[in-house]
């Protein structure tokens, strides 16, 4: 390998900070030393990484490609070191877990108890940031397992089915719609409707329930945190379509009600996503097996 770790760190610092002065300060070296490091890297790979644009440096097209790799790779190495330091003094193996789309963790205490009984050498760590970027979180190794609704077919990502769920209309408790056996898209026409994503996700309510009817809710507001949506609905400010499993704790506490979508309902599969590069019988693979077993018995 022609470049050393200090050159990759240099690329990351310059990309994130944008100037030699700030990057040099972040790296703990002088501006002159940083300029020499840039020149050294360009000699080693026989090509220009940067070009001058006024007082600032601008990445060349080739420089942008190699910097993108630096931005992806260095965080993985940093997390690997942090994990080693934590695990070196522990008998437990840490597995980072997150939930895609929904900030729903009411089930975690029971699952941790299950893990402690079945595999005391595993320690679960929650990664809340996974909710918004599940696939990139896996690819960049900031999380080891993502529990995700729907089916996310992505190269390099392995999908293990966990359980079947359903999408339901979530309303304030004892709302007039909650007394119906099921709702139709027309019921949403003039009611305040909350959604957690502006993106139309394949296999979810807009594609399968709302769009085919031709009836679009007039009052739609995007609230990116599903736990915030639950608070708004509980306060009587609107409705949403969400995973029944994800909001089950709020349903059981009678803060909200749920209603079936259409006469046949709308099913939703949940899976555990892991990297295909995981070694056989790794800590992540062991935890996925425990997730499968726990959902069979819970």
Tab-separated table of C-alpha atoms in Angstrom:
chain	number	residue	atom	x	y	z
A	1	UNK	CA	0.000	0.000	0.000
A	2	UNK	CA	1.517	3.313	-1.074
A	3	UNK	CA	-0.221	5.628	1.402
A	4	UNK	CA	0.173	5.427	5.173
A	5	UNK	CA	-2.564	5.994	7.756
A	6	UNK	CA	-1.379	9.596	8.271
A	7	UNK	CA	-2.094	10.327	4.608
A	8	UNK	CA	-5.636	8.904	4.892
A	9	UNK	CA	-6.205	10.980	8.036
A	10	UNK	CA	-4.984	14.023	6.126
A	11	UNK	CA	-7.541	13.430	3.354
A	12	UNK	CA	-10.347	13.089	5.877
A	13	UNK	CA	-9.343	16.255	7.761
A	14	UNK	CA	-9.033	18.353	4.603
A	15	UNK	CA	-12.352	17.094	3.260
A	16	UNK	CA	-14.229	17.825	6.475
A	17	UNK	CA	-12.583	21.147	7.379
A	18	UNK	CA	-11.856	22.600	3.957
A	19	UNK	CA	-8.673	24.537	4.670
A	20	UNK	CA	-5.018	23.772	5.343
A	21	UNK	CA	-5.008	25.921	8.496
A	22	UNK	CA	-7.963	24.132	10.125
A	23	UNK	CA	-6.863	20.670	8.981
A	24	UNK	CA	-3.310	21.219	10.241
A	25	UNK	CA	-4.661	22.330	13.609
A	26	UNK	CA	-6.922	19.258	13.832
A	27	UNK	CA	-4.017	16.946	12.942
A	28	UNK	CA	-1.678	18.650	15.404
A	29	UNK	CA	0.932	19.658	12.812
A	30	UNK	CA	2.043	22.915	11.194
A	31	UNK	CA	0.590	24.174	7.911
A	32	UNK	CA	4.000	23.701	6.315
A	33	UNK	CA	4.151	20.077	7.493
A	34	UNK	CA	0.658	19.459	6.098
A	35	UNK	CA	1.654	20.932	2.713
A	36	UNK	CA	4.664	18.593	2.652
A	37	UNK	CA	2.397	15.659	3.561
A	38	UNK	CA	0.080	16.472	0.643
A	39	UNK	CA	3.031	16.654	-1.742
A	40	UNK	CA	4.403	13.380	-0.378
A	41	UNK	CA	1.068	11.608	-0.873
A	42	UNK	CA	0.802	12.905	-4.446
A	43	UNK	CA	4.337	11.664	-5.212
A	44	UNK	CA	3.542	8.241	-3.784
A	45	UNK	CA	0.405	7.721	-5.866
A	46	UNK	CA	1.742	9.665	-8.861
A	47	UNK	CA	-1.207	12.018	-9.266
A	48	UNK	CA	-2.779	15.253	-8.075
A	49	UNK	CA	-5.119	15.052	-5.077
A	50	UNK	CA	-5.852	18.778	-4.824
A	51	UNK	CA	-5.865	21.920	-6.930
A	52	UNK	CA	-5.895	25.541	-5.792
A	53	UNK	CA	-9.185	27.463	-5.864
A	54	UNK	CA	-8.389	30.903	-4.525
A	55	UNK	CA	-7.062	30.435	-0.991
A	56	UNK	CA	-8.705	27.071	-0.588
A	57	UNK	CA	-7.844	23.603	-1.822
A	58	UNK	CA	-10.264	21.761	-4.075
A	59	UNK	CA	-10.185	17.996	-4.557
A	60	UNK	CA	-9.492	16.767	-8.073
A	61	UNK	CA	-11.945	14.147	-9.437
A	62	UNK	CA	-9.437	11.395	-8.601
A	63	UNK	CA	-8.828	13.004	-5.206
A	64	UNK	CA	-12.571	12.944	-4.502
A	65	UNK	CA	-12.724	9.205	-5.154
A	66	UNK	CA	-9.873	8.352	-2.806
A	67	UNK	CA	-11.153	10.789	-0.148
A	68	UNK	CA	-14.559	9.074	-0.220
A	69	UNK	CA	-12.809	5.834	0.717
A	70	UNK	CA	-10.954	7.622	3.534
A	71	UNK	CA	-14.242	8.961	4.939
A	72	UNK	CA	-15.751	5.467	4.888
A	73	UNK	CA	-12.746	3.519	6.142
A	74	UNK	CA	-11.250	5.618	8.954
A	75	UNK	CA	-14.416	5.568	11.125
A	76	UNK	CA	-14.440	1.762	10.828
A	77	UNK	CA	-10.818	1.564	12.003
A	78	UNK	CA	-11.508	4.001	14.848
A	79	UNK	CA	-14.510	1.968	16.006
A	80	UNK	CA	-12.483	-1.243	15.750
A	81	UNK	CA	-9.866	0.226	18.085
A	82	UNK	CA	-12.543	1.445	20.502
A	83	UNK	CA	-14.213	-1.968	20.482
A	84	UNK	CA	-10.889	-3.667	21.127
A	85	UNK	CA	-10.124	-1.398	24.064
A	86	UNK	CA	-13.531	-2.091	25.567
A	87	UNK	CA	-13.464	-5.838	24.914
A	88	UNK	CA	-9.834	-6.326	25.949
A	89	UNK	CA	-10.836	-5.874	29.575
A	90	UNK	CA	-14.170	-7.651	29.361
A	91	UNK	CA	-15.195	-11.249	28.931
A	92	UNK	CA	-18.265	-10.147	27.000
A	93	UNK	CA	-18.470	-9.552	23.233
A	94	UNK	CA	-20.244	-6.324	22.310
A	95	UNK	CA	-22.879	-6.391	19.554
A	96	UNK	CA	-24.334	-3.071	18.354
A	97	UNK	CA	-28.000	-3.159	17.412
A	98	UNK	CA	-30.404	-0.627	15.941
A	99	UNK	CA	-33.976	-0.446	14.628
A	100	UNK	CA	-34.705	0.952	11.163
A	101	UNK	CA	-37.489	3.494	10.566
A	102	UNK	CA	-38.980	3.257	14.072
A	103	UNK	CA	-37.459	4.485	17.333
A	104	UNK	CA	-39.050	1.564	19.183
A	105	UNK	CA	-37.201	-0.084	22.062
A	106	UNK	CA	-39.927	-1.026	24.568
A	107	UNK	CA	-39.067	-4.716	24.006
A	108	UNK	CA	-35.340	-4.359	24.732
A	109	UNK	CA	-35.361	-5.089	28.514
A	110	UNK	CA	-37.057	-8.469	28.009
A	111	UNK	CA	-34.724	-9.345	25.163
A	112	UNK	CA	-31.629	-8.428	27.176
A	113	UNK	CA	-32.815	-10.751	29.953
A	114	UNK	CA	-33.245	-13.496	27.349
A	115	UNK	CA	-29.727	-12.897	25.990
A	116	UNK	CA	-28.242	-12.962	29.492
A	117	UNK	CA	-29.875	-16.344	30.114
A	118	UNK	CA	-28.919	-17.918	26.792
A	119	UNK	CA	-25.565	-16.282	25.960
A	120	UNK	CA	-24.004	-14.500	28.897
A	121	UNK	CA	-20.856	-13.731	26.877
A	122	UNK	CA	-22.775	-11.309	24.620
A	123	UNK	CA	-23.421	-7.679	25.540
A	124	UNK	CA	-26.005	-5.640	23.642
A	125	UNK	CA	-25.387	-1.974	22.811
A	126	UNK	CA	-28.116	0.156	21.216
A	127	UNK	CA	-27.322	2.549	18.345
A	128	UNK	CA	-30.207	5.011	18.018
A	129	UNK	CA	-28.744	6.775	14.952
A	130	UNK	CA	-29.474	3.623	12.921
A	131	UNK	CA	-33.143	4.610	12.647
A	132	UNK	CA	-32.581	7.155	9.853
A	133	UNK	CA	-29.724	5.457	7.949
A	134	UNK	CA	-29.902	1.682	8.503
A	135	UNK	CA	-28.017	0.452	5.435
A	136	UNK	CA	-25.178	2.984	5.571
A	137	UNK	CA	-24.855	2.340	9.323
A	138	UNK	CA	-24.292	-1.347	8.552
A	139	UNK	CA	-21.970	-0.671	5.641
A	140	UNK	CA	-19.856	1.725	7.708
A	141	UNK	CA	-19.827	-0.684	10.687
A	142	UNK	CA	-21.369	1.763	13.137
A	143	UNK	CA	-23.913	-0.978	13.879
A	144	UNK	CA	-23.738	-4.785	13.615
A	145	UNK	CA	-27.424	-5.738	13.365
A	146	UNK	CA	-30.403	-3.727	12.139
A	147	UNK	CA	-33.956	-4.861	12.836
A	148	UNK	CA	-35.818	-3.556	9.797
A	149	UNK	CA	-39.389	-3.564	8.436
A	150	UNK	CA	-40.025	-4.496	4.824
A	151	UNK	CA	-37.388	-6.022	2.591
A	152	UNK	CA	-34.246	-4.033	1.840
A	153	UNK	CA	-32.412	-5.892	-0.942
A	154	UNK	CA	-28.881	-4.474	-0.881
A	155	UNK	CA	-25.620	-6.032	-2.126
A	156	UNK	CA	-23.454	-7.152	0.784
A	157	UNK	CA	-26.354	-7.172	3.266
A	158	UNK	CA	-27.804	-10.468	4.537
A	159	UNK	CA	-31.484	-10.683	5.496
A	160	UNK	CA	-32.783	-13.039	8.235
A	161	UNK	CA	-36.618	-13.135	8.599
A	162	UNK	CA	-37.800	-12.505	12.174
A	163	UNK	CA	-41.591	-12.157	12.393
A	164	UNK	CA	-44.739	-10.979	10.628
A	165	UNK	CA	-46.413	-7.760	11.652
A	166	UNK	CA	-49.011	-5.439	10.110
A	167	UNK	CA	-49.341	-1.789	9.222
A	168	UNK	CA	-52.260	-0.162	11.044
A	169	UNK	CA	-53.897	3.217	11.319
A	170	UNK	CA	-52.853	4.735	14.638
A	171	UNK	CA	-55.397	7.120	16.171
A	172	UNK	CA	-55.939	8.876	19.509
A	173	UNK	CA	-57.404	6.468	22.062
A	174	UNK	CA	-61.152	5.904	21.542
A	175	UNK	CA	-61.134	8.075	18.375
A	176	UNK	CA	-64.244	7.705	16.179
A	177	UNK	CA	-62.228	5.766	13.553
A	178	UNK	CA	-60.942	3.350	16.188
A	179	UNK	CA	-64.436	1.850	16.549
A	180	UNK	CA	-64.472	0.696	12.915
A	181	UNK	CA	-63.540	-2.878	11.975
A	182	UNK	CA	-61.220	-1.425	9.325
A	183	UNK	CA	-60.616	1.849	7.501
A	184	UNK	CA	-60.492	2.756	3.826
A	185	UNK	CA	-58.208	5.384	2.216
A	186	UNK	CA	-61.213	7.736	1.976
A	187	UNK	CA	-61.239	7.964	5.779
A	188	UNK	CA	-57.900	9.815	5.632
A	189	UNK	CA	-58.930	12.466	3.104
A	190	UNK	CA	-59.602	15.371	5.477
A	191	UNK	CA	-57.809	14.339	8.655
A	192	UNK	CA	-54.378	15.488	9.911
A	193	UNK	CA	-51.989	12.757	8.806
A	194	UNK	CA	-48.401	12.312	10.061
A	195	UNK	CA	-45.688	10.418	8.219
A	196	UNK	CA	-42.090	9.823	9.316
A	197	UNK	CA	-40.611	9.887	5.799
A	198	UNK	CA	-40.989	12.010	2.679
A	199	UNK	CA	-39.685	9.079	0.624
A	200	UNK	CA	-42.176	6.616	-0.829
A	201	UNK	CA	-40.932	3.291	0.526
A	202	UNK	CA	-41.693	0.182	-1.573
A	203	UNK	CA	-44.013	-2.247	0.197
A	204	UNK	CA	-45.395	0.312	2.648
A	205	UNK	CA	-48.731	2.091	3.049
A	206	UNK	CA	-48.503	4.694	0.294
A	207	UNK	CA	-47.637	2.180	-2.431
A	208	UNK	CA	-50.021	-0.546	-1.257
A	209	UNK	CA	-52.937	1.302	0.331
A	210	UNK	CA	-53.142	5.022	-0.406
A	211	UNK	CA	-51.948	5.433	-4.014
A	212	UNK	CA	-54.054	2.595	-5.543
A	213	UNK	CA	-57.210	4.286	-4.211
A	214	UNK	CA	-56.400	7.638	-5.790
A	215	UNK	CA	-57.325	9.316	-2.498
A	216	UNK	CA	-54.500	11.397	-1.041
A	217	UNK	CA	-54.737	12.927	2.474
A	218	UNK	CA	-54.993	16.726	2.208
A	219	UNK	CA	-53.267	17.474	5.513
A	220	UNK	CA	-49.903	15.704	5.569
A	221	UNK	CA	-47.035	16.621	7.879
A	222	UNK	CA	-43.599	14.944	8.024
A	223	UNK	CA	-42.342	14.227	11.551
A	224	UNK	CA	-39.122	12.238	11.276
A	225	UNK	CA	-39.252	10.647	14.747
A	226	UNK	CA	-41.941	8.020	15.229
A	227	UNK	CA	-41.949	8.454	19.010
A	228	UNK	CA	-42.806	12.133	18.411
A	229	UNK	CA	-45.644	11.056	16.101
A	230	UNK	CA	-47.009	8.869	18.897
A	231	UNK	CA	-46.985	11.858	21.276
A	232	UNK	CA	-48.858	14.016	18.750
A	233	UNK	CA	-51.473	11.317	18.139
A	234	UNK	CA	-51.870	10.640	21.872
A	235	UNK	CA	-52.597	14.359	22.315
A	236	UNK	CA	-55.411	14.109	19.753
A	237	UNK	CA	-53.664	16.052	16.986
A	238	UNK	CA	-53.888	13.562	14.112
A	239	UNK	CA	-53.358	10.003	12.876
A	240	UNK	CA	-50.670	7.969	11.136
A	241	UNK	CA	-50.044	4.556	9.592
A	242	UNK	CA	-47.344	2.680	11.482
A	243	UNK	CA	-46.110	-0.775	12.400
A	244	UNK	CA	-48.384	-2.320	15.030
A	245	UNK	CA	-45.422	-4.080	16.672
A	246	UNK	CA	-43.418	-0.867	16.894
A	247	UNK	CA	-46.215	1.015	18.707
A	248	UNK	CA	-47.543	-1.927	20.737
A	249	UNK	CA	-46.473	-0.478	24.102
A	250	UNK	CA	-48.489	2.705	23.470
A	251	UNK	CA	-51.494	0.624	22.354
A	252	UNK	CA	-51.388	-1.562	25.477
A	253	UNK	CA	-51.156	1.498	27.736
A	254	UNK	CA	-54.268	2.884	25.983
A	255	UNK	CA	-52.517	6.057	24.889
A	256	UNK	CA	-53.475	5.310	21.273
A	257	UNK	CA	-55.710	2.945	19.316
A	258	UNK	CA	-55.052	0.964	16.149
A	259	UNK	CA	-57.332	0.030	13.241
A	260	UNK	CA	-56.847	-2.476	10.419
A	261	UNK	CA	-56.169	-1.124	6.921
A	262	UNK	CA	-58.785	-2.357	4.481
A	263	UNK	CA	-60.777	-5.581	4.722
A	264	UNK	CA	-57.712	-7.792	4.333
A	265	UNK	CA	-55.219	-5.759	6.341
A	266	UNK	CA	-51.665	-4.888	5.301
A	267	UNK	CA	-48.952	-7.281	6.433
A	268	UNK	CA	-45.381	-6.193	7.204
A	269	UNK	CA	-42.357	-8.476	7.545
A	270	UNK	CA	-39.498	-7.669	9.927
A	271	UNK	CA	-35.973	-8.956	9.415
A	272	UNK	CA	-32.528	-8.799	10.981
A	273	UNK	CA	-29.982	-7.252	8.613
A	274	UNK	CA	-26.282	-8.062	8.925
A	275	UNK	CA	-23.201	-7.743	6.750
A	276	UNK	CA	-22.538	-10.737	4.493
A	277	UNK	CA	-18.878	-10.412	5.443
A	278	UNK	CA	-19.618	-11.501	9.029
A	279	UNK	CA	-17.576	-14.553	10.046
A	280	UNK	CA	-19.394	-17.800	10.722
A	281	UNK	CA	-20.656	-18.006	14.306
A	282	UNK	CA	-19.614	-14.392	14.985
A	283	UNK	CA	-21.148	-12.561	17.938
A	284	UNK	CA	-23.541	-10.824	15.517
A	285	UNK	CA	-24.641	-14.132	13.999
A	286	UNK	CA	-25.209	-15.565	17.467
A	287	UNK	CA	-27.367	-12.600	18.449
A	288	UNK	CA	-29.455	-12.892	15.272
A	289	UNK	CA	-30.198	-16.542	16.158
A	290	UNK	CA	-31.270	-15.389	19.617
A	291	UNK	CA	-33.551	-12.761	18.039
A	292	UNK	CA	-35.183	-15.469	15.909
A	293	UNK	CA	-35.652	-17.768	18.932
A	294	UNK	CA	-36.970	-14.961	21.139
A	295	UNK	CA	-39.580	-13.854	18.624
A	296	UNK	CA	-40.771	-17.443	18.281
A	297	UNK	CA	-41.452	-17.660	22.014
A	298	UNK	CA	-42.444	-14.094	22.954
